[in-house]
Coordinates of C-alpha atoms and ligand atoms in Angstrom, one line a residue:
M142 CA 8.9 21.3 15.6
N143 CA 5.5 22.4 14.3
N144 CA 3.5 19.3 15.4
S145 CA 0.1 20.7 14.2
E146 CA -1.6 17.5 13.4
T147 CA -0.9 14.0 14.6
I148 CA -2.7 11.3 12.6
R149 CA -3.4 8.4 14.9
V150 CA -3.0 5.1 13.1
A151 CA -3.9 1.5 14.1
C152 CA -1.9 -1.1 12.1
F153 CA -3.4 -4.6 12.1
S154 CA -2.0 -8.1 11.3
T155 CA 1.4 -6.7 12.1
Q156 CA 4.5 -8.9 11.9
E157 CA 7.9 -7.9 13.3
H158 CA 9.2 -7.0 9.8
D159 CA 6.2 -4.7 9.2
K160 CA 7.1 -2.6 12.3
A161 CA 10.6 -2.1 11.2
V162 CA 9.8 -1.0 7.6
F163 CA 6.9 1.3 8.7
E164 CA 9.1 3.0 11.3
R165 CA 11.7 3.6 8.7
A166 CA 9.1 4.9 6.2
I167 CA 7.8 7.3 8.8
S168 CA 11.3 8.5 9.5
N169 CA 12.1 8.9 5.8
A170 CA 8.8 10.7 5.2
G171 CA 9.9 13.3 7.8
T172 CA 6.9 12.7 9.9
C173 CA 6.9 12.6 13.7
A174 CA 6.6 9.0 14.9
E175 CA 5.8 8.2 18.5
S176 CA 4.8 4.9 20.0
S177 CA 7.3 2.2 19.1
A178 CA 9.6 4.4 17.1
P179 CA 13.1 4.6 18.5
K180 CA 13.7 7.9 20.2
S181 CA 16.4 8.8 17.7
T182 CA 13.8 8.5 14.9
I183 CA 11.4 10.9 16.6
D184 CA 14.2 13.4 17.2
S185 CA 15.3 13.2 13.6
A186 CA 11.9 14.4 12.3
P187 CA 12.4 17.7 10.5
S188 CA 10.9 20.8 12.1
S189 CA 8.8 21.5 9.1
C190 CA 6.5 18.5 9.4
S191 CA 2.9 19.6 9.8
R192 CA 1.2 16.2 9.7
S193 CA 2.8 13.5 11.8
V194 CA 1.9 9.8 12.0
N195 CA 1.7 7.8 15.2
I196 CA 1.2 4.1 14.6
T197 CA 0.1 1.6 17.2
Y198 CA 0.8 -2.0 16.1
F199 CA -1.6 -4.8 16.7
T200 CA -0.6 -8.4 15.8
H201 CA -4.1 -9.6 15.4
G202 CA -6.2 -9.0 12.3
L203 CA -8.9 -6.5 11.6
A204 CA -12.4 -7.8 11.8
A205 CA -15.8 -6.7 13.2
S206 CA -14.8 -7.9 16.6
T207 CA -11.4 -6.1 16.7
A208 CA -12.5 -2.9 14.9
R209 CA -13.8 -1.6 18.3
L210 CA -10.2 -1.2 19.4
C211 CA -10.0 1.8 16.9
D212 CA -11.8 4.3 19.2
D213 CA -8.8 6.6 19.4
Y214 CA -7.6 6.3 15.8
D215 CA -8.1 8.3 12.6
V216 CA -6.7 5.7 10.2
V217 CA -6.4 1.9 10.1
I218 CA -3.7 0.1 8.1
A219 CA -4.9 -3.3 7.0
F220 CA -3.6 -6.3 5.1
V221 CA -4.8 -8.8 2.5
N222 CA -6.6 -11.2 4.8
D223 CA -8.2 -8.7 7.2
D224 CA -12.0 -8.9 7.1
I225 CA -13.1 -5.5 6.1
G226 CA -16.8 -6.3 5.3
A227 CA -19.8 -4.2 6.1
E228 CA -19.8 -5.1 9.8
T229 CA -16.2 -4.1 10.3
I230 CA -16.7 -0.9 8.4
K231 CA -19.8 0.0 10.5
A232 CA -17.7 -0.6 13.7
L233 CA -14.9 1.5 12.3
A234 CA -17.4 4.3 11.4
Q235 CA -18.7 4.2 15.0
C236 CA -15.1 4.7 16.2
K237 CA -14.9 7.7 13.8
V238 CA -12.1 6.1 11.6
K239 CA -11.9 8.1 8.4
H240 CA -9.4 6.2 6.3
I241 CA -8.6 2.5 5.7
A242 CA -5.1 2.3 4.2
L243 CA -4.5 -1.1 2.7
R244 CA -0.9 -2.1 2.6
C245 CA -1.5 -4.3 -0.4
A246 CA -2.6 -4.0 -4.1
G247 CA -5.8 -6.1 -4.1
F248 CA -8.9 -4.8 -2.3
N249 CA -11.3 -7.7 -2.7
N250 CA -11.5 -8.1 1.1
V251 CA -13.1 -4.6 1.5
D252 CA -16.7 -3.7 1.1
I253 CA -16.0 -0.5 -0.9
K254 CA -19.6 0.5 -1.1
A255 CA -20.1 0.2 2.7
A256 CA -16.9 2.3 3.2
H257 CA -18.3 5.0 0.8
D258 CA -21.7 4.9 2.5
Y259 CA -20.0 5.6 5.9
G260 CA -17.7 8.2 4.4
I261 CA -14.6 6.2 5.0
Q262 CA -12.0 6.5 2.3
V263 CA -10.0 3.4 1.2
S264 CA -6.5 3.6 -0.2
R265 CA -4.2 0.9 -1.5
V266 CA -0.7 0.4 -2.9
P267 CA -1.4 -0.3 -6.5
A268 CA 2.1 -1.1 -7.8
Y269 CA 4.8 -1.5 -5.2
S270 CA 6.8 -4.0 -7.2
P271 CA 5.1 -6.0 -9.9
E272 CA 8.4 -7.7 -10.7
T273 CA 8.5 -9.1 -7.1
V274 CA 5.4 -11.1 -7.7
A275 CA 6.3 -12.0 -11.2
E276 CA 9.7 -13.4 -10.1
H277 CA 7.9 -15.5 -7.5
T278 CA 5.6 -16.8 -10.2
L279 CA 8.7 -17.9 -12.1
A280 CA 10.1 -19.5 -9.0
L281 CA 7.0 -21.7 -8.7
I282 CA 7.2 -22.6 -12.4
L283 CA 10.9 -23.5 -12.4
T284 CA 10.7 -25.4 -9.1
L285 CA 7.7 -27.5 -10.1
N286 CA 9.2 -28.2 -13.5
R287 CA 12.8 -29.0 -12.5
Q288 CA 11.9 -30.2 -8.9
T289 CA 14.8 -28.5 -7.3
H290 CA 13.0 -28.7 -3.9
K291 CA 13.2 -32.5 -4.2
A292 CA 16.7 -32.6 -5.6
Y293 CA 17.9 -30.5 -2.6
N294 CA 16.8 -33.2 -0.1
R295 CA 17.9 -36.1 -2.2
V296 CA 21.5 -34.8 -2.6
R297 CA 21.7 -34.0 1.1
E298 CA 20.9 -37.7 1.8
G299 CA 23.4 -39.0 -0.7
N300 CA 20.7 -39.9 -3.3
F301 CA 21.9 -38.9 -6.7
A302 CA 19.4 -40.8 -8.7
L303 CA 17.5 -38.8 -11.3
N304 CA 14.3 -40.9 -11.5
G305 CA 11.2 -38.8 -10.9
L306 CA 13.1 -35.5 -11.6
L307 CA 12.5 -35.3 -15.3
G308 CA 11.5 -31.8 -16.4
F309 CA 10.6 -30.1 -19.6
T310 CA 12.4 -27.3 -21.6
L311 CA 10.5 -24.0 -21.2
N312 CA 12.0 -22.7 -24.5
N313 CA 9.3 -22.6 -27.2
K314 CA 6.5 -23.7 -24.8
T315 CA 3.2 -21.8 -24.9
V316 CA 2.3 -20.0 -21.6
G317 CA -1.2 -18.5 -21.1
V318 CA -1.2 -15.3 -19.0
V319 CA -4.6 -14.4 -17.6
G320 CA -4.6 -10.7 -16.7
T321 CA -2.1 -8.4 -18.4
G322 CA -1.8 -5.6 -15.9
K323 CA 1.4 -4.7 -14.1
I324 CA 2.2 -8.2 -12.8
G325 CA 1.0 -10.1 -15.9
C326 CA 3.2 -7.9 -18.1
S327 CA 6.2 -8.4 -15.9
V328 CA 5.6 -12.2 -16.2
I329 CA 5.5 -11.9 -20.0
R330 CA 8.7 -9.9 -20.0
I331 CA 10.5 -12.6 -18.0
L332 CA 9.0 -15.5 -20.1
N333 CA 10.3 -13.7 -23.2
G334 CA 13.7 -14.3 -21.8
F335 CA 13.1 -18.0 -21.7
G336 CA 12.0 -18.0 -25.3
C337 CA 8.3 -18.9 -24.5
R338 CA 5.4 -18.2 -26.8
V339 CA 3.0 -16.1 -24.6
I340 CA -0.7 -15.9 -25.3
C341 CA -2.9 -13.8 -23.0
Y342 CA -6.4 -12.9 -22.0
D343 CA -7.8 -9.8 -20.4
P344 CA -11.1 -8.0 -20.9
N345 CA -9.0 -4.8 -21.0
K346 CA -6.3 -5.2 -23.6
N347 CA -3.0 -3.6 -22.8
Q348 CA -0.7 -2.3 -25.5
E349 CA 2.3 -3.0 -23.3
A350 CA 1.5 -6.8 -23.5
R351 CA 1.2 -6.5 -27.3
D352 CA 4.5 -4.6 -27.5
L353 CA 6.1 -7.4 -25.5
G354 CA 5.0 -9.8 -28.3
A355 CA 2.1 -11.5 -26.4
Q356 CA -0.9 -12.4 -28.4
Y357 CA -4.4 -11.8 -27.1
V358 CA -6.8 -14.8 -27.5
D359 CA -10.1 -15.7 -26.0
L360 CA -10.0 -17.6 -22.7
D361 CA -11.0 -21.0 -24.2
T362 CA -8.2 -20.7 -26.7
L363 CA -5.8 -19.8 -23.9
F364 CA -6.8 -22.8 -21.9
A365 CA -6.6 -25.1 -25.0
E366 CA -3.2 -24.0 -26.2
S367 CA -1.2 -23.4 -23.0
T368 CA 1.3 -25.8 -21.4
I369 CA 1.3 -23.4 -18.4
V370 CA -1.7 -21.3 -17.3
S371 CA -0.8 -18.4 -14.9
L372 CA -3.3 -16.2 -13.2
H373 CA -2.7 -12.5 -12.7
C374 CA -6.1 -10.9 -12.4
P375 CA -8.0 -9.5 -9.4
L376 CA -10.7 -11.4 -7.6
N377 CA -14.1 -10.0 -8.4
E378 CA -17.6 -11.3 -9.2
N379 CA -16.5 -12.1 -12.8
S380 CA -13.3 -13.9 -11.9
Y381 CA -14.5 -15.9 -8.8
H382 CA -13.8 -19.6 -9.4
M383 CA -12.7 -19.0 -13.0
I384 CA -10.7 -22.2 -12.6
N385 CA -13.4 -24.8 -12.1
S386 CA -14.2 -28.3 -13.5
E387 CA -15.5 -26.8 -16.7
S388 CA -12.5 -24.6 -17.5
L389 CA -10.1 -27.4 -16.4
N390 CA -11.8 -29.7 -19.0
K391 CA -10.7 -27.2 -21.7
M392 CA -7.0 -27.4 -20.7
Q393 CA -4.3 -29.7 -21.9
N394 CA -3.8 -33.0 -20.0
G395 CA -0.9 -32.4 -17.6
V396 CA -1.2 -28.6 -17.7
M397 CA 0.8 -26.6 -15.2
L398 CA -1.5 -24.2 -13.3
I399 CA 0.0 -21.3 -11.3
N400 CA -2.0 -18.9 -9.1
T401 CA -0.2 -16.1 -7.4
S402 CA -3.2 -13.7 -7.4
R403 CA -6.1 -14.6 -5.1
G404 CA -7.2 -18.0 -3.8
G405 CA -10.9 -17.3 -4.8
L406 CA -10.0 -17.5 -8.5
V407 CA -9.7 -21.3 -8.1
D408 CA -12.3 -23.8 -7.0
D409 CA -10.2 -26.0 -4.8
K410 CA -12.5 -29.1 -5.1
A411 CA -12.2 -28.9 -8.9
I412 CA -8.4 -28.7 -8.7
I413 CA -8.2 -31.6 -6.3
N414 CA -10.3 -33.7 -8.8
G415 CA -8.1 -32.3 -11.6
L416 CA -4.9 -33.5 -9.8
K417 CA -6.5 -36.9 -9.1
S418 CA -7.4 -37.4 -12.8
K419 CA -4.0 -36.1 -13.9
K420 CA -5.6 -33.3 -15.9
I421 CA -3.4 -31.0 -13.8
G422 CA 0.2 -32.1 -14.0
Y423 CA 1.7 -29.4 -11.8
L424 CA 0.1 -27.0 -9.4
G425 CA 1.8 -23.9 -8.0
L426 CA -0.2 -21.8 -5.5
D427 CA 0.9 -18.7 -3.5
V428 CA -2.7 -18.0 -2.4
Y429 CA -5.6 -20.1 -1.2
E430 CA -9.3 -19.3 -0.9
R431 CA -9.4 -19.8 2.9
E432 CA -5.8 -18.7 3.5
S433 CA -6.9 -16.2 6.2
E434 CA -7.3 -19.1 8.6
L435 CA -3.8 -20.4 7.9
F436 CA -1.3 -18.1 6.3
F437 CA 1.2 -15.7 8.0
T438 CA 1.0 -17.8 11.3
D439 CA 2.9 -20.8 12.6
H440 CA 0.4 -23.7 12.7
S441 CA 3.0 -26.4 12.9
Q442 CA 1.7 -27.6 16.2
D443 CA -1.9 -27.4 15.3
I444 CA -4.3 -29.9 13.7
I445 CA -5.3 -28.1 10.5
Q446 CA -9.0 -28.4 10.0
D447 CA -9.2 -27.4 6.3
D448 CA -9.4 -30.9 4.6
N449 CA -9.1 -29.5 1.1
F450 CA -5.9 -27.6 2.0
Q451 CA -4.4 -30.7 3.6
R452 CA -5.4 -32.9 0.6
L453 CA -3.6 -30.4 -1.7
T454 CA -0.4 -30.7 0.3
T455 CA -0.3 -34.5 -0.2
F456 CA 0.1 -34.4 -4.0
P457 CA 3.8 -34.8 -5.1
N458 CA 3.2 -32.3 -8.0
V459 CA 1.8 -29.5 -5.8
L460 CA 3.9 -26.6 -4.5
I461 CA 2.2 -24.2 -2.1
T462 CA 3.8 -21.0 -0.6
G463 CA 2.1 -19.0 2.0
H464 CA 1.3 -15.7 0.2
Q465 CA 5.0 -14.7 -0.1
G466 CA 4.9 -13.4 -3.6
F467 CA 5.2 -9.8 -2.3
F468 CA 7.9 -10.6 0.3
T469 CA 11.1 -8.9 -0.7
A470 CA 12.9 -6.2 1.1
E471 CA 12.4 -3.8 -1.8
A472 CA 8.7 -4.4 -2.0
L473 CA 8.2 -4.1 1.8
N474 CA 9.9 -0.8 1.8
E475 CA 7.9 0.5 -1.1
I476 CA 4.6 -0.7 0.5
A477 CA 5.4 1.1 3.8
H478 CA 6.6 4.2 2.0
V479 CA 3.5 4.4 -0.3
T480 CA 1.1 3.6 2.6
I481 CA 2.5 6.4 4.8
D482 CA 2.3 8.7 1.8
N483 CA -1.4 7.6 1.2
I484 CA -2.2 8.4 4.8
I485 CA -0.6 11.8 4.8
N486 CA -1.6 13.0 1.3
N487 CA -4.7 10.9 0.6
N488 CA -3.2 9.3 -2.5
N489 CA -4.3 6.1 -4.3
I490 CA -7.9 6.3 -3.1
V491 CA -10.0 3.4 -4.4
Ligands
NAI93 P1 -3.4 -4.8 -12.3 O1 -4.7 -4.1 -11.8 O2 -2.3 -4.0 -12.8 O3 -3.9 -5.8 -13.4 C1 -4.9 -6.7 -13.3 C2 -5.4 -7.0 -14.7 O4 -6.4 -8.1 -14.6 C3 -6.1 -5.8 -15.4 O5 -5.5 -5.6 -16.7 C4 -7.5 -6.2 -15.5 O6 -8.1 -5.7 -16.7 C5 -7.4 -7.8 -15.6 N1 -8.6 -8.5 -15.3 C6 -9.7 -8.1 -14.5 N2 -10.6 -9.0 -14.5 C7 -10.1 -10.0 -15.3 C8 -10.7 -11.3 -15.7 N3 -11.9 -11.7 -15.3 N4 -9.9 -12.1 -16.5 C9 -8.7 -11.7 -16.9 N5 -8.2 -10.5 -16.6 C10 -8.9 -9.7 -15.8 O7 -3.0 -5.7 -11.0 P2 -1.6 -6.3 -10.7 O8 -0.8 -5.4 -10.0 O9 -1.1 -6.9 -12.0 O10 -2.0 -7.5 -9.7 C11 -2.8 -8.6 -10.2 C12 -3.2 -9.4 -8.9 O11 -2.1 -10.0 -8.3 C13 -3.9 -8.5 -7.9 O12 -5.2 -8.3 -8.1 C14 -3.7 -9.3 -6.6 O13 -4.8 -10.2 -6.4 C15 -2.4 -10.2 -6.9 N6 -1.3 -9.9 -6.1 C16 -0.7 -10.9 -5.4 C17 0.4 -10.7 -4.6 C18 1.1 -11.8 -3.9 O14 1.9 -11.6 -2.9 N7 0.9 -13.1 -4.2 C19 0.9 -9.4 -4.4 C20 0.3 -8.3 -5.2 C21 -0.8 -8.6 -6.0

């Protein structure tokens, strides 16, 4: 085996399922895994591999305080809620880390300028499976509308009453899709199957969305005409808190609002007021602005200190999932495969 270069990688915010898919991706890539890889995987690496990957898995997140652990590593693999601001990047640079490989699509948690200043490249996984997130968006819409989560419990308790379960027919309803990139277009494709009228907004218009029959409108028109508003744009300085008290006022009474993109798109104080005033009739969230303090961890025995989050969970017409839009076997495999490829071949650099 020509083991000419071993890339030492530190993987942060690791869950058990991450280890399994990354070790499989290393094995499939034909690189030479060490550390926690099963011996058989190491032995099966082809003799031709010239760049091998050796991952050490850390369960805790990447932040300025933990970046110091990276002294012996060339690359870090990071996730959506890792804090990769200027302080973290400075600490990584001191450890001589050369590459931050994000195992996600969004990169709003990275100070890209600081990374460039310190000569650290940042890669991401731009399109591991847009359909995966789009399908979860529809799961939120359908569950909120037809209340299958409540029906499940009722029937198990022998309660077959239908009061409180009244939904609406999706067919012919107008859905506003904000952001018509890969996930937005996948959502449009699925909504077409339900016979919805889709209107959309994006500063960069996409012919694919037009070809799918969606009609571009300005944001105010989208808010005014939509029974359902679904967010599919990245978090940046232009989109931060795009859903606020002002934009909510432009929406229909009883609107269904869905956010599977990034928590910071939504001002949570404004949506709590919108729920209390019944402006928002249904709220589906897969993301939350301060989710890094909560998501991906079992807090069932803790006293949760985020009062706005706790308030949101008390409304009967709110459904929150803990950033699981990406979480299918197919998507995880693709994420791991592309991340390893990005590390070895310097692809998908931001
Ligand atoms: P993409 O880059 O293909 O599309 C994003 C679209 O948003 C682009 O067309 C862009 O022009 C548009 N956009 C940018 N600023 C906008 C604004 N202010 N208003 C309206 N549109 C705007 O990204 P993709 O793959 O479709 O992902 C969308 C978002 O979904 C990601 O940024 C990420 O935050 C989120 N996401 C969530 C996941 C989850 O597990 N819940 C998993 C993967 C992505």
